[in-house]
Amino acid sequence: MTGIQPQPGIMDIKLYVSGQSSIEGREDVVKLSSNENPFGPSPKAMEALKRSAHLMHRYPSTDHAGLRAAIGEVHGLDPDRIICGVGSDEIIHFLCQCYAGPGDEVIYTEHGFSMYKISARAAGATPVVAPERERRVDVDAVLSACTPQTRLVFITNPGNPTSTILTDAELARLADGVPDTAMLVIDSAYAEFARGYDGGVSLVDAKPNVVMLRTFSKAYGLGGLRVGWGYAHREVIDVMNRIRGPFNLSVPALAAAEAAVRDRTFVEKCLSENTRLRTWLAEALAAKGVPSDPAHANFILARFSSEDEAGACDAALKEAGILVRRVGGYGFPDCLRITVGDEASCRRVAHVIGGFMEARTEGAGV
């Protein structure tokens, strides 16, 4: 052990734990633990990736101009106000590195994405948690947590692992209430699944201290390539670009993402199926005594009567070759987060959980 020590706050960071991806001794595993698109990526994205193979000896563009132009065209945004990163996670890191440090505070909500706290600590800032109410972001609690030391406020909307969403009016009230000396970051990784929600675009356009984050990992099925993007005022984009690695996105990732965002037919099919199957799965589980809140993402948060019951159901699902996500680390020990898979996967989940709940009822003598 040398005398060299890490920066303060680094050793307070708990390692990120991803969703389980395999079950020992089983090959027919249904993975519903990481909110992945069950239909995979667009065929056009896969073709673009294959075509990019002959350019792998070349460095990628440093400005991501082609991808930013495609995002701007599809979403009606100014490409000069877009930044691309290795997943939206990297942009979260950029924001903390650029705008928070020792003596500053970074607010995130009780059940928010763990990377907010990790990136805040990595920058030497103090993470501050604001309580949620009934699995929804509490605007008043967030605003009450703001102090003169607050520099960043992270909100996941729709939420993960809750799948709940703030209304436009609630989000606007939050943006109006955040101090001018702090930045509101609306992490809209699941925005595509929430019909009628612009992800925060209108608020970014209206206020210089609002940033929107998006990703290609969910609706576009490119989780394995790690591509995310952010939208903000040009001054904010300019600041983040000063610490962004010049070649942070690879040639294949840029090519696939550009093709994916332009293939509107494929993504609309994925979103339509998600809406249909999400509703079906939530209703099927509710009929068996497992409720969930109205969901606005590509997963539901199934609630059980106790932590023991949630753990036993998780074990039953694994026995059947199905992986879902335990979310005790996010403050929900009595819940399971279940990704909306394809129809066969959803029916399999409903069948196993239905059988589990019926056996519990019979065992209790009800």
C-alpha positions as a printed Julia matrix, in Angstrom:
366×3 Matrix{Float64}:
   0.0     0.0     0.0
   1.49    3.35   -1.04
   1.05    6.7     0.63
  -1.02    7.91   -2.31
  -4.67    8.32   -1.35
  -7.77    8.82   -3.52
  -9.6    12.12   -3.47
 -12.07   12.66   -0.59
 -15.44   11.05   -1.29
 -14.18    8.39   -3.7
 -14.06    5.59   -1.13
 -17.59    6.5     0.0
 -18.88    5.41   -3.41
 -20.58    2.02   -3.48
 -19.93    0.01   -6.61
 -22.81    0.02   -9.1
 -24.62   -3.31   -9.3
 -26.22   -4.12  -12.65
 -29.14   -6.43  -13.29
 -28.39  -10.16  -13.21
 -27.92  -11.62  -16.69
 -27.53  -15.37  -16.19
 -28.7   -18.29  -14.09
 -26.21  -21.07  -13.46
 -27.17  -24.28  -15.22
 -29.83  -22.69  -17.44
 -29.66  -21.6   -21.05
 -33.31  -20.65  -21.67
 -33.15  -17.52  -19.5
 -35.65  -14.69  -19.97
 -33.77  -11.55  -18.96
 -36.13   -8.84  -17.71
 -33.73   -7.24  -15.24
 -32.14   -4.38  -17.24
 -34.97   -2.6   -19.09
 -33.64   -3.64  -22.49
 -35.66   -3.5   -25.7
 -36.9    -7.09  -26.25
 -37.09   -6.46  -30.0
 -33.44   -5.51  -30.25
 -32.05   -2.71  -32.41
 -33.38   -1.48  -35.72
 -32.3    -3.63  -38.69
 -31.1    -0.38  -40.27
 -28.89    0.28  -37.24
 -27.42   -3.2   -37.49
 -26.73   -2.71  -41.18
 -25.05    0.65  -40.5
 -22.88   -0.96  -37.87
 -21.79   -3.69  -40.3
 -20.93   -1.11  -42.96
 -18.82    0.8   -40.43
 -16.54   -2.2   -39.88
 -14.2    -1.19  -42.71
 -13.6     2.16  -40.96
 -12.59    0.76  -37.59
  -8.95    1.67  -38.21
  -9.99    5.34  -38.48
 -10.57    7.62  -35.54
 -14.2     8.73  -35.19
 -15.3    12.33  -35.66
 -14.6    14.54  -32.69
 -17.75   16.65  -33.09
 -20.38   13.91  -33.7
 -21.83   16.21  -36.36
 -23.71   13.5   -38.25
 -25.42   12.09  -35.17
 -26.24   15.51  -33.74
 -27.75   16.55  -37.06
 -29.91   13.41  -37.15
 -31.1    13.93  -33.56
 -31.85   17.57  -34.33
 -33.77   16.68  -37.48
 -35.92   14.02  -35.8
 -36.66   16.0   -32.64
 -36.72   19.52  -34.11
 -33.7    20.68  -32.11
 -30.65   22.84  -32.79
 -27.72   20.41  -33.29
 -25.34   22.98  -31.8
 -27.17   22.59  -28.5
 -26.67   18.8   -28.38
 -23.82   16.88  -26.78
 -23.25   13.14  -27.19
 -21.72   10.83  -24.63
 -20.99    7.25  -23.69
 -24.53    6.7   -22.51
 -26.26    9.5   -20.63
 -24.13    8.34  -17.67
 -21.11   10.13  -19.14
 -23.04   13.38  -19.48
 -24.12   13.1   -15.84
 -20.42   12.84  -15.04
 -19.62   15.86  -17.26
 -22.23   17.96  -15.46
 -20.88   17.1   -12.01
 -17.29   17.68  -13.07
 -18.14   21.03  -14.66
 -20.59   22.48  -12.16
 -20.03   20.89   -8.75
 -17.08   20.43   -6.44
 -16.0    20.57   -2.79
 -18.46   22.64   -0.76
 -21.22   22.27   -3.36
 -24.36   20.17   -3.11
 -26.01   17.91   -5.69
 -29.66   17.0    -5.1
 -31.24   13.76   -6.28
 -34.46   12.08   -5.2
 -34.92    9.16   -2.84
 -35.39    6.52   -5.54
 -33.29    8.19   -8.24
 -30.55    6.72  -10.44
 -27.5     5.81   -8.33
 -25.08    7.45  -10.81
 -26.16   10.91   -9.6
 -24.69   10.25   -6.19
 -21.65    8.47   -7.6
 -20.77   11.29  -10.0
 -21.35   13.93   -7.32
 -18.93   12.22   -4.94
 -16.42   11.73   -7.75
 -16.43   15.51   -8.24
 -15.93   16.1    -4.52
 -19.46   17.48   -4.07
 -21.96   16.49   -1.39
 -24.97   14.44   -2.57
 -28.25   15.43   -0.93
 -31.3    13.19   -1.11
 -34.86   14.58   -1.32
 -37.66   12.22   -0.22
 -40.28   11.03   -2.69
 -43.97   10.58   -1.92
 -45.79    7.38   -2.81
 -43.12    6.49   -5.37
 -43.32    9.85   -7.14
 -40.93   12.79   -7.18
 -42.09   15.32   -4.59
 -41.55   18.79   -6.08
 -41.94   20.54   -2.73
 -39.39   18.23   -1.08
 -36.87   18.88   -3.85
 -37.3    22.63   -3.64
 -37.05   22.5     0.16
 -33.73   20.69   -0.17
 -32.23   23.51   -2.26
 -29.73   25.75   -0.48
 -27.24   28.44   -1.56
 -24.75   25.56   -1.99
 -26.96   23.64   -4.46
 -25.41   23.44   -7.92
 -27.23   20.54   -9.6
 -30.68   19.0    -9.18
 -31.18   15.61  -10.86
 -34.69   14.36  -11.64
 -35.46   11.08  -13.44
 -38.69   11.5   -15.4
 -40.21    8.94  -15.95
 -38.68    7.52  -12.82
 -36.56    4.42  -12.47
 -37.36    2.03  -10.82
 -40.81    3.53  -10.21
 -42.0     4.13  -13.81
 -44.04    7.07  -12.47
 -43.94   10.52  -14.06
 -44.37   14.17  -13.15
 -47.04   16.1   -15.02
 -45.95   18.97  -17.25
 -47.3    21.42  -14.67
 -45.34   19.79  -11.84
 -42.16   19.77  -13.89
 -42.63   23.44  -14.81
 -43.17   24.34  -11.14
 -39.94   22.56  -10.28
 -38.03   24.39  -13.01
 -39.45   27.72  -11.83
 -38.47   27.0    -8.22
 -34.89   25.82   -8.67
 -32.49   28.68   -7.81
 -30.81   30.49  -10.68
 -27.46   29.43   -9.19
 -28.34   25.75   -9.69
 -29.02   23.65  -12.75
 -32.05   21.36  -13.12
 -31.14   18.18  -14.99
 -34.14   16.27  -16.35
 -32.99   12.72  -17.03
 -35.5    11.55  -19.62
 -33.94    8.19  -20.49
 -37.44    6.68  -20.78
 -39.16    9.66  -22.43
 -40.03    7.8   -25.63
 -42.28    5.41  -23.68
 -44.3     8.26  -22.13
 -46.61    9.37  -24.89
 -47.11   13.13  -25.17
 -44.06   13.98  -23.06
 -41.35   16.08  -24.74
 -38.66   14.98  -22.3
 -38.14   18.52  -21.05
 -37.39   20.23  -24.36
 -39.78   23.13  -23.77
 -38.25   23.84  -20.36
 -34.71   23.77  -21.76
 -35.78   26.27  -24.42
 -37.38   28.5   -21.8
 -34.7    28.44  -19.11
 -30.89   28.66  -19.34
 -30.39   26.48  -16.24
 -32.29   23.38  -17.44
 -30.63   20.4   -19.16
 -32.33   17.36  -20.72
 -30.66   13.94  -20.95
 -31.66   11.15  -23.33
 -30.3     7.73  -24.31
 -30.19    5.2   -27.14
 -30.03    2.32  -24.65
 -33.75    1.86  -24.05
 -36.24    2.51  -26.85
 -33.58    2.18  -29.56
 -32.11   -1.07  -28.25
 -28.47    0.08  -28.36
 -27.55   -0.52  -24.73
 -24.49   -2.53  -25.75
 -23.04    0.38  -27.75
 -23.43    3.04  -25.03
 -24.72    6.2   -26.71
 -26.51    9.02  -24.93
 -27.11   12.7   -25.57
 -27.99   15.92  -23.82
 -29.78   19.11  -24.84
 -29.05   22.47  -23.21
 -28.22   26.08  -23.96
 -25.09   26.55  -26.06
 -23.08   27.97  -23.16
 -23.66   24.78  -21.14
 -22.8    22.54  -24.1
 -19.61   24.54  -24.66
 -18.56   24.03  -21.04
 -19.11   20.26  -21.14
 -17.34   19.86  -24.48
 -14.19   21.26  -22.88
 -13.81   18.15  -20.72
 -15.33   15.62  -23.12
 -12.81   13.2   -24.57
 -12.4    14.02  -28.29
 -13.05   10.42  -29.39
 -15.51    9.32  -26.71
 -17.87    7.6   -29.18
 -16.69    4.92  -31.6
 -17.27    4.78  -35.36
 -19.72    1.82  -35.06
 -21.63    3.48  -32.21
 -22.06    6.74  -34.13
 -23.16    4.95  -37.3
 -25.67    2.71  -35.54
 -27.16    5.52  -33.45
 -27.65    7.77  -36.47
 -29.44    5.01  -38.36
 -31.51    4.09  -35.3
 -32.82    7.59  -34.65
 -33.84    7.96  -38.29
 -35.72    4.64  -38.4
 -38.99    5.98  -36.99
 -41.06    3.05  -38.24
 -39.11    0.54  -36.17
 -39.06    2.57  -32.97
 -42.77    3.34  -33.23
 -43.49   -0.38  -33.52
 -41.42   -1.01  -30.38
 -43.18    1.75  -28.46
 -46.63    0.58  -29.51
 -45.9    -2.98  -28.4
 -44.47   -1.75  -25.12
 -47.61    0.24  -24.36
 -49.88   -2.7   -25.17
 -47.89   -5.31  -23.24
 -47.17   -3.0   -20.29
 -50.89   -2.49  -19.78
 -51.59   -6.21  -20.16
 -48.86   -7.26  -17.71
 -49.84   -4.71  -15.06
 -53.49   -5.78  -15.24
 -52.62   -9.49  -15.19
 -50.48   -9.1   -12.06
 -53.0    -6.83  -10.34
 -55.63   -9.51  -10.84
 -53.37  -11.86   -8.86
 -52.89   -9.41   -5.99
 -49.67   -7.74   -7.19
 -50.37   -4.05   -7.83
 -48.23   -1.44   -9.58
 -48.53    2.27  -10.26
 -49.58    3.51  -13.7
 -46.36    3.01  -15.66
 -44.76    5.37  -18.18
 -41.56    3.5   -19.07
 -40.7     0.02  -20.36
 -41.08   -1.68  -16.99
 -43.43   -1.9   -14.04
 -42.66   -1.83  -10.34
 -44.57   -4.79   -8.9
 -45.42   -4.38   -5.22
 -45.68   -7.27   -2.76
 -46.92   -7.46    0.83
 -43.42   -7.74    2.32
 -39.74   -8.06    1.56
 -39.99  -11.79    2.25
 -42.77  -12.21   -0.29
 -40.86  -10.23   -2.93
 -37.77  -12.35   -2.31
 -39.74  -15.59   -2.51
 -41.36  -14.5    -5.77
 -37.98  -13.56   -7.18
 -36.74  -17.04   -6.3
 -39.76  -18.62   -7.98
 -39.13  -16.59  -11.13
 -35.47  -17.64  -11.2
 -36.52  -21.25  -10.76
 -38.6   -20.77  -13.91
 -35.65  -19.19  -15.75
 -36.85  -15.58  -15.47
 -34.64  -12.74  -14.25
 -36.18   -9.55  -12.85
 -34.61   -6.84  -10.68
 -34.59   -6.69   -6.9
 -34.64   -2.99   -6.01
 -33.94   -2.94   -2.29
 -30.92   -0.75   -3.03
 -33.3     1.85   -4.44
 -35.49    1.79   -1.35
 -38.03   -0.82   -2.45
 -37.22   -4.09   -0.67
 -40.82   -5.28   -1.1
 -40.89   -4.73   -4.88
 -39.62   -6.27   -8.09
 -38.88   -4.21  -11.19
 -40.01   -6.17  -14.23
 -39.02   -5.13  -17.74
 -41.8    -5.36  -20.32
 -40.56   -8.09  -22.66
 -42.15   -9.51  -25.77
 -45.58  -11.14  -25.53
 -44.28  -14.61  -24.76
 -42.09  -13.27  -21.94
 -44.91  -11.23  -20.42
 -47.26  -14.21  -20.44
 -44.57  -16.39  -18.88
 -44.01  -13.86  -16.1
 -47.73  -13.53  -15.42
 -48.13  -17.3   -15.32
 -45.3   -17.82  -12.82
 -46.27  -14.94  -10.53
 -49.92  -15.97  -10.71
 -49.04  -19.5    -9.66
 -46.79  -18.19   -6.89
 -49.49  -15.94   -5.45
 -52.11  -18.68   -5.6
 -49.8   -21.06   -3.74
 -49.13  -18.39   -1.09
 -52.87  -17.87   -0.62
 -53.55  -21.57   -0.32
 -50.62  -21.99    2.06
 -51.99  -19.24    4.27
 -55.36  -20.99    4.36
 -57.18  -18.05    2.86
